[in-house]
Short mmCIF file of C-alpha atoms in Angstrom, two decimals:
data_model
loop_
_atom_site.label_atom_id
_atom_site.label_comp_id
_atom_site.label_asym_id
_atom_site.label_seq_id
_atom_site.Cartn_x
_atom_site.Cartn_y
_atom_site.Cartn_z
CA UNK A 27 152.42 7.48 -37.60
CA UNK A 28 150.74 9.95 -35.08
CA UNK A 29 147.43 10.68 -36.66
CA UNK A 30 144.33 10.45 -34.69
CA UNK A 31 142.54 8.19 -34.75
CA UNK A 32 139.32 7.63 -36.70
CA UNK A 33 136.05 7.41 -35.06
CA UNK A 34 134.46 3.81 -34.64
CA UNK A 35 132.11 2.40 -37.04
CA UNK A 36 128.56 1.86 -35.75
CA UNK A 37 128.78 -0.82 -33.26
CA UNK A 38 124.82 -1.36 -32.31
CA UNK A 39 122.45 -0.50 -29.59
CA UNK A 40 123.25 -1.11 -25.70
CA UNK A 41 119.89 -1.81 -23.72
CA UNK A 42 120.02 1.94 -22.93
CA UNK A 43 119.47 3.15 -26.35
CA UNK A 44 116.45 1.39 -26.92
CA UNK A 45 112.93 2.68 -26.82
CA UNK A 46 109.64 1.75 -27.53
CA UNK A 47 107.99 2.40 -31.04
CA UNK A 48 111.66 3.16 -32.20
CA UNK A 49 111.83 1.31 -35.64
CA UNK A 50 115.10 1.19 -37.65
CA UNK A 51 115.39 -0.06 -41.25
CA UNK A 52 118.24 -2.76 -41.61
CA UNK A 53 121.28 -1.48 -44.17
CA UNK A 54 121.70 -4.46 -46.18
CA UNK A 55 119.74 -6.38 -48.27
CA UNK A 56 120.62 -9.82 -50.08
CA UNK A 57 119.38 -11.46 -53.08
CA UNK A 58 119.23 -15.16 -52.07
CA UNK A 59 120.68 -17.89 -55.26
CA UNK A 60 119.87 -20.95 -56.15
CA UNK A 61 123.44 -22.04 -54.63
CA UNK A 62 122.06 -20.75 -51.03
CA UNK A 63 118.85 -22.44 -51.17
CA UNK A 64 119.96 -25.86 -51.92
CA UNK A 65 123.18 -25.26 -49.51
CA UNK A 66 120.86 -24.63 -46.52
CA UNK A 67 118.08 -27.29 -47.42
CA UNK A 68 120.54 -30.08 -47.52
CA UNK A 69 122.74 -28.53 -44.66
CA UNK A 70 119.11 -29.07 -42.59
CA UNK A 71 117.78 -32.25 -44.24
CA UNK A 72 115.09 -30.87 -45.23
CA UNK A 73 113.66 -33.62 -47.76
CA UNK A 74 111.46 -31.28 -49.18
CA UNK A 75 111.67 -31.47 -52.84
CA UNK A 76 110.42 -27.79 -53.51
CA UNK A 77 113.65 -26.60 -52.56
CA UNK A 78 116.31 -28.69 -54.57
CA UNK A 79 114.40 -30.34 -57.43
CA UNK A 80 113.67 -28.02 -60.08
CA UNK A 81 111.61 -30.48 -62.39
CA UNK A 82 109.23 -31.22 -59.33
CA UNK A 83 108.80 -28.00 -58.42
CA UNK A 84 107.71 -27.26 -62.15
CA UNK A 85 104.77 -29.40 -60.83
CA UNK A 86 103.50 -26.71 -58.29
CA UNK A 87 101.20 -24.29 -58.10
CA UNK A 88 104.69 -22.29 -58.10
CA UNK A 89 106.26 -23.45 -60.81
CA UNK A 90 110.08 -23.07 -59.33
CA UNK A 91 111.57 -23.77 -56.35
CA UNK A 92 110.44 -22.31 -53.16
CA UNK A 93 113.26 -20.45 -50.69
CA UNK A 94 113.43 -22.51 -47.74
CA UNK A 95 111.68 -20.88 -45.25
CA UNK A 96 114.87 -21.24 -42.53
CA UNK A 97 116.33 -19.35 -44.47
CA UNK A 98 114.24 -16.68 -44.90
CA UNK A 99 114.50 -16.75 -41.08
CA UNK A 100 118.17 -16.68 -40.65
CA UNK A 101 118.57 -13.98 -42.63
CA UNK A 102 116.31 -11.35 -41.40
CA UNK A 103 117.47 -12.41 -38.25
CA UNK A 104 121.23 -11.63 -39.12
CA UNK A 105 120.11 -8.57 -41.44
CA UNK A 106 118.78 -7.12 -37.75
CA UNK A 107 121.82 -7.61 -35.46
CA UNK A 108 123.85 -4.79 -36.80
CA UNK A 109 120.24 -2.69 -35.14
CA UNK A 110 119.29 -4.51 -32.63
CA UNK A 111 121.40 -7.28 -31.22
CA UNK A 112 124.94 -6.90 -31.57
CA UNK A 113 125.41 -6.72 -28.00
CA UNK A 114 122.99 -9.71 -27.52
CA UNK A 115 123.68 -11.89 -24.37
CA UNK A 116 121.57 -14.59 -25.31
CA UNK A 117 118.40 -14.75 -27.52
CA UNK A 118 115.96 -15.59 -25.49
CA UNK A 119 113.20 -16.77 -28.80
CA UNK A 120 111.42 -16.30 -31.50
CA UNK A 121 108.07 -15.92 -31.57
CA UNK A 122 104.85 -15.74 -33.72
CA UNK A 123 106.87 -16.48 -36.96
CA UNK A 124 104.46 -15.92 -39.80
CA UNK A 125 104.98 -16.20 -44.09
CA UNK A 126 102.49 -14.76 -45.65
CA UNK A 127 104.31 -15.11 -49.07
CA UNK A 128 106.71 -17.38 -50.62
CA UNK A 129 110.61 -16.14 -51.07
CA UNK A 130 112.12 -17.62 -54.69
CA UNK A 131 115.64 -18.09 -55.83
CA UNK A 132 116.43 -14.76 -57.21
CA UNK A 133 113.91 -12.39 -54.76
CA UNK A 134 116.17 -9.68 -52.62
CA UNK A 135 114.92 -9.30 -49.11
CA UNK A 136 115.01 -6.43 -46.86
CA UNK A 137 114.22 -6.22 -43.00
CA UNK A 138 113.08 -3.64 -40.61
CA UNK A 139 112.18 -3.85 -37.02
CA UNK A 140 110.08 -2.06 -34.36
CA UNK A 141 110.70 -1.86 -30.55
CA UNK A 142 107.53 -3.48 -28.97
CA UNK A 143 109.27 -3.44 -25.39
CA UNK A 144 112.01 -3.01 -23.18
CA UNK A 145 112.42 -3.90 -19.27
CA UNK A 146 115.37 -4.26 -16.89
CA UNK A 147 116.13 -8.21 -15.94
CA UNK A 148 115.10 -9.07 -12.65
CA UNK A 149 117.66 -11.77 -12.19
CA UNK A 150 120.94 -10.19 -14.53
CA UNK A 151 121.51 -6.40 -13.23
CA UNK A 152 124.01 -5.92 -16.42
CA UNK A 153 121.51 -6.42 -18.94
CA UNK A 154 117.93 -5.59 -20.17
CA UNK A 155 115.42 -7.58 -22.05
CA UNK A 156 114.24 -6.06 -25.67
CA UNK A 157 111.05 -7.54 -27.80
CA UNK A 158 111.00 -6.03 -31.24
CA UNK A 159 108.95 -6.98 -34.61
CA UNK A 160 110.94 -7.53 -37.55
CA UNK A 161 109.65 -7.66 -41.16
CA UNK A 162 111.23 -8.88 -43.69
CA UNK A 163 109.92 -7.46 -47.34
CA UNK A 164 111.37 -8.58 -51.40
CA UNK A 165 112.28 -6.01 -53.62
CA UNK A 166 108.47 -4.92 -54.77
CA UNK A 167 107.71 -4.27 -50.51
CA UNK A 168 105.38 -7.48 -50.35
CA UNK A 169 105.97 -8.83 -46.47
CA UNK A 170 107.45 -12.65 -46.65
CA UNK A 171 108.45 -12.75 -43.10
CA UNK A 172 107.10 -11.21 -39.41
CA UNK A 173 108.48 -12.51 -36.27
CA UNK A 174 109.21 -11.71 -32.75
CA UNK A 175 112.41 -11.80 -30.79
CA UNK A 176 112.63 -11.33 -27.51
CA UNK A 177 116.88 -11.04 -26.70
CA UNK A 178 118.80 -10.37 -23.68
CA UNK A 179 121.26 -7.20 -24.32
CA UNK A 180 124.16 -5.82 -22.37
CA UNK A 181 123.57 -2.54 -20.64
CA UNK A 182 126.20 -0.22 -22.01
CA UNK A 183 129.71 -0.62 -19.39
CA UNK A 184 129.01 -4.28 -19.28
CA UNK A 185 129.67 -7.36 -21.22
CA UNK A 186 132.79 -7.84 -23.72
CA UNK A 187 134.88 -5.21 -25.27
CA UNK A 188 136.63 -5.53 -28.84
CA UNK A 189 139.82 -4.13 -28.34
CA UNK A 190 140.82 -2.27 -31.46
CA UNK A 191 143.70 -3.65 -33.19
CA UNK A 192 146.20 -0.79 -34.23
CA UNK A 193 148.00 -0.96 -37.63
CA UNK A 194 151.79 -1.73 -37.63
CA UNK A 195 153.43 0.33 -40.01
CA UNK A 196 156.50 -1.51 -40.85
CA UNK A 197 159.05 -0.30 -43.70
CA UNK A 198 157.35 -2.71 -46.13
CA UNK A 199 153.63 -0.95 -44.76
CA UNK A 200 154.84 2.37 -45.15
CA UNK A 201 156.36 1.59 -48.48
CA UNK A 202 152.88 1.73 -49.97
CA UNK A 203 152.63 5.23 -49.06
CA UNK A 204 155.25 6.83 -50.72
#
């Protein structure tokens, strides 16, 4: 089939394309389960009991289980890659992690992030070194997460390339056309 072909999906920022105060609000959002929160605690061995044990939880000041915060963490992390870090060479850390309110089994979070700063690296010419702030906010807006991550990211013309994969349209393909 000779049709052109479509246009690529966003693929994220190049060191290039950042600048400072630019903020971009993250596209997905996730409702975290009870089945994610226990996964992750025990995946980390974190003994806590406010994670997995419902009837001790009761016992808090909470009164249910309490999202482990990692996770909170790994996922506002991954909700910004798509934004910020997609062509990350290495993360470099994360810094002044704060929680200013718990995350529950059944809460939705969302993320944003904001472009605190952006230099060349003195030792890698082929990429440049990006701060941002990310926020991470439930369904109602109230702020459970604020971090900093400071990431190395490939100038644009360097690093690896994802070679598109073409479709083979085979009798048994094209069959589903007709």
């Amino acid at each position: 089939m000779a049709e052109k072909i479509p246009e690529t999906a966003w693929n994220g920022r190049y060191y290039e394309d950042f600048a400072v105060g630019d903020r971009y609000r993250h596209p997905l959002g996730r409702t975290l389960t009870r089945t994610d929160n226990i996964w992750l605690t025990l995946l980390s061995q974190n003994s806590a009991p406010v994670h997995f044990d419902a009837h001790y939880a009761a016992q808090t000041e909470f009164g249910k289980p309490l999202v482990d915060s990692t996770i909170t963490l790994a996922l506002v992390t991954g909700q910004s890659v798509t934004d910020v870090s997609q062509h990350v060479f290495a993360n470099l850390g994360w810094d002044r992690v704060r929680l200013p309110h718990p995350v529950f089994e059944g809460d939705t979070i969302y993320s944003e992030s904001e472009v605190l700063s952006a230099r060349e690296s003195a030792s890698r010419p082929e990429v440049g070194i990006i701060v941002v702030r990310t926020v991470g906010f439930k369904q109602d807006g109230t702020v459970v997460i604020v971090f900093e991550r400071t990431i190395m990211v490939y100038k644009r013309g360097h690093g690896p390339v994802a070679e598109a994969v073409e479709p083979k349209w085979d009798e048994a393909a094209l069959k589903v056309l007709r």
